[in-house]
Amino acid sequence: MKALIIGGAGFVGGYLIDHINNDYGWSVSATKLENEVIQNENVSVFNLDILDKSAVVNLLKEIRPDYIFHLAAQSSVALSWKNPSLTVDVNIKGSINVLDAVRELNHKPRILLIGSGEEYGHILAEETPIKENNAIRPGNIYAVTKACQNMIGKIYSDAYQMDIVMVRAFNHIGPKQAPIFVVSDFCKQVAEIEKGLREPVIKVGNLSAKRDFTDVRDVVRAYTILIQKGKSGETYNVGSGESTTIEKILEIILSHSIEKIRVEVDKERLRPVDVPVIESDISKLRECTGWNRHIPLEKTIFDTLNYWRNIN
Ligand code: A2R
Ligand code: GDD
């Protein structure tokens, strides 16, 4: 099998490359932006900006992958408030370029399109945990772009009989994640406080939100099973099935440190809209793949904190 990971230099990409190399005999190619780095000898690396449609076509013709994991995105909800047009360009136009380039091929690779639990948005109390066939009511620009990607994926699958499996990924976390995301951000701040690099005050945003966190190492296992077993044209939630308040996450992180740390809300970290609860129902994923999380939340948080402690 030939697997191509588009957006391979990102957080999930690194773990996905390692997982395929360690657990599958597939050959792996991965794309990155010109300024990014993929340090792995067991992968063929290509520069690719998905906004350049002809570059996508040429690369796909050269590699002729059997499986395509489409991870490339502007992946931050926070950044999507600040840069909505970039988010729309990369997540919608970029995804159309990938799908349309695949349509032009004379073979039919299977594509895993990675969307987001954020697509559900304003979830009613009785709709939690949320199933794939629930109404979607996106609450921010990022969520809209991922909802669009999902709908466009379904159209390409139905109209052109393309082999597309769609995912709605809930929050995935772990060592090496960019500190623009909450767990990585809080762990980095605590590690810097412990090293005396900042005063003992942790800056936080909205602590009341509940989100569904899964270790990235479990998430990539779900992706590799779904690309083999997922039903074409279908969407699958990938999450833990449980939600936790950001306040609880903070409490766990702080409990691992002996420093006396004061918590301070930073208004800059509050979003214009932050939906209160996003929690997945993962029965469809379980039925299709038999997947279960292996790594408990506390371990992921501890690993992430230690990652930042070991960064010089
Ligand atoms: O924005 P950068 O410089 O971090 O690069 C990201 C890259 N990317 C692109 N690749 C090709 N063409 C573009 N025009 C383009 N714009 C951005 O996609 C980054 O290296 C990668 C996405 O990785 P992360 O931002 O680390 O996201 P993560 O956590 O790996 O999530 C994977 C997927 C995304 O579709 C998320 O929206 C979804 O899972 O949750
Ligand atoms: N980033 C950040 N920083 N978030 C904070 C902070 C802070 O200081 N304080 C509280 N939060 C809250 C946010 O308001 C949000 O409710 C929650 O923590 C999680 O924020 P992020 O970690 O930035 O992730 P996200 O939920 O916006 O998006 C992530 O999950 C999506 C799936 O649900 C990303 O991984 C997306 O790519 C993914 O699609």
Short mmCIF file of C-alpha atoms and ligand atoms in Angstrom, two decimals:
data_model
loop_
_atom_site.label_atom_id
_atom_site.label_comp_id
_atom_site.label_asym_id
_atom_site.label_seq_id
_atom_site.Cartn_x
_atom_site.Cartn_y
_atom_site.Cartn_z
CA MET A 1 0.00 0.00 0.00
CA LYS A 2 1.16 3.53 -0.77
CA ALA A 3 0.00 6.13 1.74
CA LEU A 4 0.23 9.87 1.18
CA ILE A 5 -0.11 12.25 4.12
CA ILE A 6 -1.01 15.77 3.03
CA GLY A 7 -0.06 18.20 5.81
CA GLY A 8 2.49 15.73 7.16
CA ALA A 9 4.60 18.29 9.05
CA GLY A 10 1.79 19.15 11.44
CA PHE A 11 1.08 17.77 14.89
CA VAL A 12 -0.98 14.75 13.81
CA GLY A 13 1.18 14.17 10.71
CA GLY A 14 4.30 13.35 12.74
CA TYR A 15 2.47 10.78 14.85
CA LEU A 16 0.70 9.31 11.83
CA ILE A 17 3.99 8.83 9.96
CA ASP A 18 5.49 7.05 12.99
CA HIS A 19 2.40 4.88 13.49
CA ILE A 20 2.28 3.73 9.85
CA ASN A 21 6.02 3.07 9.81
CA ASN A 22 5.92 1.12 13.08
CA ASP A 23 2.69 -0.84 12.63
CA TYR A 24 2.02 -1.17 8.89
CA GLY A 25 4.14 -2.22 5.96
CA TRP A 26 2.95 0.67 3.78
CA SER A 27 5.30 3.00 1.97
CA VAL A 28 4.74 6.55 3.20
CA SER A 29 4.99 9.86 1.39
CA ALA A 30 4.24 13.11 3.17
CA THR A 31 3.84 16.71 2.10
CA LYS A 32 4.90 19.84 3.93
CA LEU A 33 5.02 23.55 3.25
CA GLU A 34 8.36 24.83 1.96
CA ASN A 35 9.35 26.35 5.33
CA GLU A 36 8.47 23.22 7.32
CA VAL A 37 10.62 20.21 8.23
CA ILE A 38 9.85 16.49 8.41
CA GLN A 39 12.70 14.67 10.11
CA ASN A 40 12.12 11.02 9.33
CA GLU A 41 14.24 8.79 7.13
CA ASN A 42 11.41 6.38 6.43
CA VAL A 43 9.23 8.79 4.51
CA SER A 44 9.46 10.45 1.09
CA VAL A 45 8.95 14.15 1.62
CA PHE A 46 7.49 16.62 -0.91
CA ASN A 47 6.81 20.33 -0.71
CA LEU A 48 3.19 21.12 -1.45
CA ASP A 49 0.91 24.09 -0.95
CA ILE A 50 -2.63 22.81 -1.43
CA LEU A 51 -3.67 26.23 -2.72
CA ASP A 52 -1.71 25.39 -5.89
CA LYS A 53 -4.05 23.01 -7.68
CA SER A 54 -1.67 22.07 -10.52
CA ALA A 55 1.03 21.19 -7.96
CA VAL A 56 -1.45 18.89 -6.22
CA VAL A 57 -2.36 17.21 -9.53
CA ASN A 58 1.30 16.72 -10.51
CA LEU A 59 2.23 15.26 -7.14
CA LEU A 60 -0.68 12.82 -7.11
CA LYS A 61 0.20 11.66 -10.62
CA GLU A 62 3.80 11.12 -9.54
CA ILE A 63 3.05 9.24 -6.30
CA ARG A 64 -0.14 7.37 -7.32
CA PRO A 65 -1.14 6.75 -3.67
CA ASP A 66 -3.67 4.12 -2.59
CA TYR A 67 -4.53 6.01 0.60
CA ILE A 68 -4.57 9.78 1.10
CA PHE A 69 -4.79 11.27 4.60
CA HIS A 70 -5.79 14.91 4.11
CA LEU A 71 -4.60 16.67 7.28
CA ALA A 72 -3.47 20.02 5.84
CA ALA A 73 -5.42 22.89 7.34
CA GLN A 74 -5.48 26.11 9.26
CA SER A 75 -6.33 24.12 12.38
CA SER A 76 -6.78 26.75 15.09
CA VAL A 77 -10.21 28.03 16.08
CA ALA A 78 -8.57 30.99 17.86
CA LEU A 79 -6.62 31.96 14.71
CA SER A 80 -9.72 31.61 12.54
CA TRP A 81 -11.26 34.59 14.39
CA LYS A 82 -8.14 36.63 13.59
CA ASN A 83 -7.57 35.38 10.04
CA PRO A 84 -10.88 34.18 8.61
CA SER A 85 -9.93 34.46 4.95
CA LEU A 86 -6.78 32.34 5.32
CA THR A 87 -8.88 29.75 7.14
CA VAL A 88 -11.48 29.74 4.36
CA ASP A 89 -8.80 29.56 1.67
CA VAL A 90 -6.82 26.65 3.11
CA ASN A 91 -9.68 24.63 4.58
CA ILE A 92 -12.22 25.04 1.78
CA LYS A 93 -10.38 25.99 -1.42
CA GLY A 94 -7.38 23.83 -0.49
CA SER A 95 -9.59 20.81 0.20
CA ILE A 96 -11.45 21.31 -3.08
CA ASN A 97 -8.08 21.38 -4.86
CA VAL A 98 -7.19 18.04 -3.27
CA LEU A 99 -10.55 16.45 -4.09
CA ASP A 100 -10.62 17.81 -7.61
CA ALA A 101 -7.06 16.66 -8.26
CA VAL A 102 -8.03 13.15 -7.15
CA ARG A 103 -11.08 13.28 -9.45
CA GLU A 104 -8.72 13.86 -12.40
CA LEU A 105 -6.66 10.74 -11.68
CA ASN A 106 -7.16 7.57 -13.65
CA HIS A 107 -7.02 5.48 -10.50
CA LYS A 108 -9.18 5.79 -7.39
CA PRO A 109 -7.31 6.34 -4.14
CA ARG A 110 -9.20 6.25 -0.86
CA ILE A 111 -9.23 9.61 0.94
CA LEU A 112 -9.63 10.28 4.66
CA LEU A 113 -10.87 13.86 5.06
CA ILE A 114 -10.24 15.22 8.55
CA GLY A 115 -12.98 17.51 9.81
CA SER A 116 -13.81 18.59 13.35
CA GLY A 117 -16.13 18.07 16.29
CA GLU A 118 -16.43 21.88 16.13
CA GLU A 119 -18.73 21.40 13.12
CA TYR A 120 -21.59 20.51 15.50
CA GLY A 121 -21.23 23.88 17.25
CA HIS A 122 -24.25 24.93 19.29
CA ILE A 123 -25.29 21.52 20.61
CA LEU A 124 -28.54 21.23 22.59
CA ALA A 125 -28.33 19.59 26.03
CA GLU A 126 -30.39 16.60 24.89
CA GLU A 127 -28.09 16.09 21.86
CA THR A 128 -25.02 15.33 24.02
CA PRO A 129 -23.08 13.11 23.39
CA ILE A 130 -23.36 14.10 19.74
CA LYS A 131 -23.96 11.63 16.92
CA GLU A 132 -22.85 12.05 13.31
CA ASN A 133 -26.40 12.49 11.98
CA ASN A 134 -27.17 15.41 14.33
CA ALA A 135 -27.84 18.85 12.86
CA ILE A 136 -24.70 20.96 12.58
CA ARG A 137 -24.75 24.55 13.89
CA PRO A 138 -21.13 25.76 13.59
CA GLY A 139 -20.23 28.56 16.01
CA ASN A 140 -17.03 29.94 14.46
CA ILE A 141 -15.28 30.42 11.12
CA TYR A 142 -13.02 27.37 11.52
CA ALA A 143 -16.06 25.20 12.25
CA VAL A 144 -17.86 26.52 9.16
CA THR A 145 -14.88 25.70 6.95
CA LYS A 146 -14.72 22.15 8.29
CA ALA A 147 -18.49 21.71 7.88
CA CYS A 148 -18.09 22.88 4.27
CA GLN A 149 -15.23 20.45 3.71
CA ASN A 150 -17.43 17.63 5.01
CA MET A 151 -20.34 18.59 2.75
CA ILE A 152 -18.09 19.01 -0.28
CA GLY A 153 -16.50 15.63 0.46
CA LYS A 154 -19.94 14.04 0.48
CA ILE A 155 -20.80 15.71 -2.84
CA TYR A 156 -17.60 14.45 -4.49
CA SER A 157 -18.25 10.99 -3.10
CA ASP A 158 -21.85 10.85 -4.38
CA ALA A 159 -21.47 12.73 -7.66
CA TYR A 160 -18.18 11.24 -8.85
CA GLN A 161 -18.25 7.89 -7.01
CA MET A 162 -15.00 8.85 -5.30
CA ASP A 163 -13.85 6.77 -2.34
CA ILE A 164 -13.98 9.28 0.53
CA VAL A 165 -14.32 8.62 4.26
CA MET A 166 -14.91 11.65 6.47
CA VAL A 167 -13.88 12.17 10.06
CA ARG A 168 -15.01 14.65 12.68
CA ALA A 169 -12.05 14.75 15.05
CA PHE A 170 -12.60 16.10 18.55
CA ASN A 171 -9.74 17.71 20.52
CA HIS A 172 -6.51 15.75 20.17
CA ILE A 173 -3.56 16.52 22.39
CA GLY A 174 -0.09 15.32 23.33
CA PRO A 175 3.62 16.14 23.37
CA LYS A 176 4.84 18.38 20.52
CA GLN A 177 1.50 20.10 19.93
CA ALA A 178 1.81 23.82 19.14
CA PRO A 179 1.24 25.97 22.25
CA ILE A 180 -1.61 27.77 20.54
CA PHE A 181 -3.87 24.95 21.85
CA VAL A 182 -5.01 24.84 25.44
CA VAL A 183 -3.25 21.82 26.98
CA SER A 184 0.06 22.53 25.29
CA ASP A 185 -0.23 26.22 26.19
CA PHE A 186 -0.93 25.63 29.90
CA CYS A 187 1.81 22.96 30.17
CA LYS A 188 4.33 25.26 28.49
CA GLN A 189 3.48 28.10 30.87
CA VAL A 190 3.88 25.83 33.92
CA ALA A 191 7.21 24.46 32.65
CA GLU A 192 8.47 28.01 32.09
CA ILE A 193 7.36 29.02 35.59
CA GLU A 194 9.23 26.02 37.03
CA LYS A 195 12.37 27.07 35.14
CA GLY A 196 12.07 30.60 36.52
CA LEU A 197 11.46 32.00 33.04
CA ARG A 198 8.21 33.72 33.99
CA GLU A 199 6.44 34.90 37.12
CA PRO A 200 4.21 32.27 38.83
CA VAL A 201 1.02 33.38 37.08
CA ILE A 202 -0.73 31.23 34.49
CA LYS A 203 -2.78 33.11 31.87
CA VAL A 204 -6.00 31.38 30.83
CA GLY A 205 -9.09 31.95 28.70
CA ASN A 206 -12.57 30.45 29.14
CA LEU A 207 -12.31 27.73 31.79
CA SER A 208 -15.99 26.74 31.76
CA ALA A 209 -15.99 25.16 28.26
CA LYS A 210 -16.19 21.34 28.15
CA ARG A 211 -14.26 19.59 25.41
CA ASP A 212 -13.61 15.97 24.43
CA PHE A 213 -9.86 15.23 24.61
CA THR A 214 -8.06 12.22 23.13
CA ASP A 215 -4.36 11.42 22.97
CA VAL A 216 -3.01 12.03 19.47
CA ARG A 217 -1.40 8.55 19.55
CA ASP A 218 -4.87 7.03 19.92
CA VAL A 219 -6.28 9.34 17.24
CA VAL A 220 -3.82 8.19 14.57
CA ARG A 221 -4.72 4.56 15.33
CA ALA A 222 -8.35 5.42 14.63
CA TYR A 223 -7.40 7.13 11.34
CA THR A 224 -5.43 4.17 10.02
CA ILE A 225 -8.26 1.74 10.81
CA LEU A 226 -10.87 4.07 9.33
CA ILE A 227 -9.00 4.47 6.06
CA GLN A 228 -9.12 0.68 5.72
CA LYS A 229 -12.56 -0.09 7.12
CA GLY A 230 -14.60 3.12 6.95
CA LYS A 231 -17.60 3.13 4.64
CA SER A 232 -17.27 5.36 1.61
CA GLY A 233 -19.32 8.58 1.84
CA GLU A 234 -19.79 8.20 5.61
CA THR A 235 -18.67 10.47 8.46
CA TYR A 236 -17.21 9.15 11.73
CA ASN A 237 -16.67 10.95 15.04
CA VAL A 238 -13.19 10.38 16.47
CA GLY A 239 -13.07 11.34 20.13
CA SER A 240 -13.00 9.87 23.61
CA GLY A 241 -16.76 9.97 24.23
CA GLU A 242 -16.23 12.03 27.40
CA SER A 243 -15.97 15.75 27.97
CA THR A 244 -13.92 17.59 30.58
CA THR A 245 -13.99 21.25 31.61
CA ILE A 246 -10.92 23.31 30.82
CA GLU A 247 -10.91 24.16 34.54
CA LYS A 248 -10.42 20.44 35.34
CA ILE A 249 -7.62 20.24 32.76
CA LEU A 250 -5.94 23.19 34.46
CA GLU A 251 -6.39 21.56 37.87
CA ILE A 252 -4.70 18.34 36.65
CA ILE A 253 -1.78 20.28 35.17
CA LEU A 254 -1.30 22.36 38.32
CA SER A 255 -1.48 19.26 40.52
CA HIS A 256 1.73 18.01 38.85
CA SER A 257 3.71 21.06 39.88
CA ILE A 258 5.04 22.00 43.31
CA GLU A 259 5.09 25.71 42.33
CA LYS A 260 2.45 27.98 43.83
CA ILE A 261 0.82 29.32 40.68
CA ARG A 262 -1.83 32.04 40.50
CA VAL A 263 -4.49 31.74 37.76
CA GLU A 264 -5.30 34.90 35.82
CA VAL A 265 -7.92 35.28 33.10
CA ASP A 266 -6.45 37.05 30.09
CA LYS A 267 -9.19 38.79 28.08
CA GLU A 268 -7.17 38.33 24.88
CA ARG A 269 -7.70 34.58 25.26
CA LEU A 270 -11.49 34.82 25.37
CA ARG A 271 -13.21 34.15 22.04
CA PRO A 272 -16.21 36.09 20.67
CA VAL A 273 -18.15 32.80 20.85
CA ASP A 274 -17.03 29.60 22.60
CA VAL A 275 -19.69 26.89 22.59
CA PRO A 276 -20.16 25.42 26.09
CA VAL A 277 -19.98 21.65 25.50
CA ILE A 278 -18.67 19.43 22.70
CA GLU A 279 -18.75 15.70 23.49
CA SER A 280 -18.67 12.86 20.98
CA ASP A 281 -20.77 9.75 20.64
CA ILE A 282 -18.30 7.24 19.23
CA SER A 283 -20.54 4.21 18.81
CA LYS A 284 -20.33 4.43 14.98
CA LEU A 285 -16.52 4.47 15.12
CA ARG A 286 -16.49 1.58 17.59
CA GLU A 287 -18.86 -0.54 15.51
CA CYS A 288 -16.83 0.01 12.36
CA THR A 289 -13.32 -0.33 13.78
CA GLY A 290 -13.41 -1.81 17.30
CA TRP A 291 -11.30 1.20 18.33
CA ASN A 292 -10.92 2.17 21.97
CA ARG A 293 -8.72 4.81 23.56
CA HIS A 294 -5.62 3.29 25.18
CA ILE A 295 -4.11 6.34 26.84
CA PRO A 296 -5.93 8.03 29.74
CA LEU A 297 -6.25 11.82 29.79
CA GLU A 298 -4.07 12.19 32.90
CA LYS A 299 -1.16 10.40 31.19
CA THR A 300 -1.43 12.55 28.06
CA ILE A 301 -1.38 15.70 30.18
CA PHE A 302 1.60 14.45 32.21
CA ASP A 303 3.52 13.50 29.02
CA THR A 304 2.79 16.93 27.54
CA LEU A 305 3.98 18.72 30.68
CA ASN A 306 7.18 16.66 30.72
CA TYR A 307 7.72 17.41 27.03
CA TRP A 308 7.76 21.14 27.82
CA ARG A 309 9.90 20.59 30.92
CA ASN A 310 12.53 18.93 28.70
CA ILE A 311 12.60 21.69 26.08
CA ASN A 312 15.59 24.01 26.57
O1 A2R B 1 0.04 26.34 9.19
P1 A2R B 1 1.34 25.58 9.29
O2 A2R B 1 2.52 26.32 8.76
O3 A2R B 1 1.54 24.98 10.67
O4 A2R B 1 1.21 24.32 8.27
C1 A2R B 1 0.12 23.43 8.40
C2 A2R B 1 -0.22 22.80 7.07
N1 A2R B 1 -0.82 23.75 6.11
C3 A2R B 1 -0.76 23.56 4.78
N2 A2R B 1 -0.28 22.55 4.04
C4 A2R B 1 -0.36 22.67 2.71
N3 A2R B 1 -0.90 23.74 2.08
C5 A2R B 1 -1.39 24.79 2.79
N4 A2R B 1 -1.89 25.85 2.14
C6 A2R B 1 -1.34 24.73 4.21
N5 A2R B 1 -1.71 25.56 5.20
C7 A2R B 1 -1.39 24.95 6.36
O5 A2R B 1 -1.12 21.74 7.44
C8 A2R B 1 0.42 22.19 9.22
O6 A2R B 1 1.71 21.71 8.99
C9 A2R B 1 -0.63 21.17 8.68
C10 A2R B 1 -1.78 21.00 9.64
O7 A2R B 1 -1.25 20.57 10.85
P2 A2R B 1 -1.64 21.19 12.27
O8 A2R B 1 -1.97 22.63 12.13
O9 A2R B 1 -0.56 20.83 13.22
O10 A2R B 1 -2.99 20.44 12.62
P3 A2R B 1 -3.17 18.99 13.31
O11 A2R B 1 -3.38 19.17 14.76
O12 A2R B 1 -2.08 18.11 12.83
O13 A2R B 1 -4.56 18.56 12.73
C11 A2R B 1 -4.69 17.73 11.56
C12 A2R B 1 -6.10 17.90 11.02
C13 A2R B 1 -6.40 19.34 10.57
O14 A2R B 1 -7.18 19.25 9.40
C14 A2R B 1 -7.20 19.93 11.69
O15 A2R B 1 -8.05 20.96 11.27
C15 A2R B 1 -7.99 18.69 12.16
O16 A2R B 1 -7.05 17.62 12.06
O17 A2R B 1 -8.41 18.82 13.50
N1 GDD B 2 -6.03 27.85 23.08
C1 GDD B 2 -6.50 28.18 24.29
N2 GDD B 2 -5.72 28.93 25.14
N3 GDD B 2 -7.73 27.74 24.64
C2 GDD B 2 -8.18 28.07 25.86
C3 GDD B 2 -7.44 28.82 26.79
C4 GDD B 2 -6.15 29.29 26.41
O1 GDD B 2 -5.46 29.97 27.16
N4 GDD B 2 -8.18 28.96 27.92
C5 GDD B 2 -9.32 28.31 27.73
N5 GDD B 2 -9.34 27.78 26.47
C6 GDD B 2 -10.46 27.01 25.89
C7 GDD B 2 -10.95 27.47 24.53
O2 GDD B 2 -11.77 28.64 24.68
C8 GDD B 2 -11.70 26.23 24.08
O3 GDD B 2 -12.98 26.19 24.68
C9 GDD B 2 -10.86 25.09 24.66
O4 GDD B 2 -10.02 25.68 25.66
C10 GDD B 2 -10.01 24.34 23.65
O5 GDD B 2 -9.30 25.28 22.88
P1 GDD B 2 -8.10 24.84 21.89
O6 GDD B 2 -7.16 23.97 22.60
O7 GDD B 2 -7.57 26.08 21.26
O8 GDD B 2 -8.82 23.90 20.82
P2 GDD B 2 -10.19 24.05 20.02
O9 GDD B 2 -11.22 23.27 20.78
O10 GDD B 2 -10.49 25.46 19.74
O11 GDD B 2 -9.83 23.31 18.66
C11 GDD B 2 -9.15 22.03 18.68
O12 GDD B 2 -10.09 20.98 18.66
C12 GDD B 2 -10.88 20.89 17.47
C13 GDD B 2 -11.83 19.70 17.63
O13 GDD B 2 -12.77 19.91 18.62
C14 GDD B 2 -8.21 21.97 17.47
O14 GDD B 2 -7.39 20.81 17.59
C15 GDD B 2 -8.99 21.89 16.17
O15 GDD B 2 -8.11 21.68 15.06
C16 GDD B 2 -9.96 20.70 16.27
O16 GDD B 2 -10.74 20.61 15.09
#
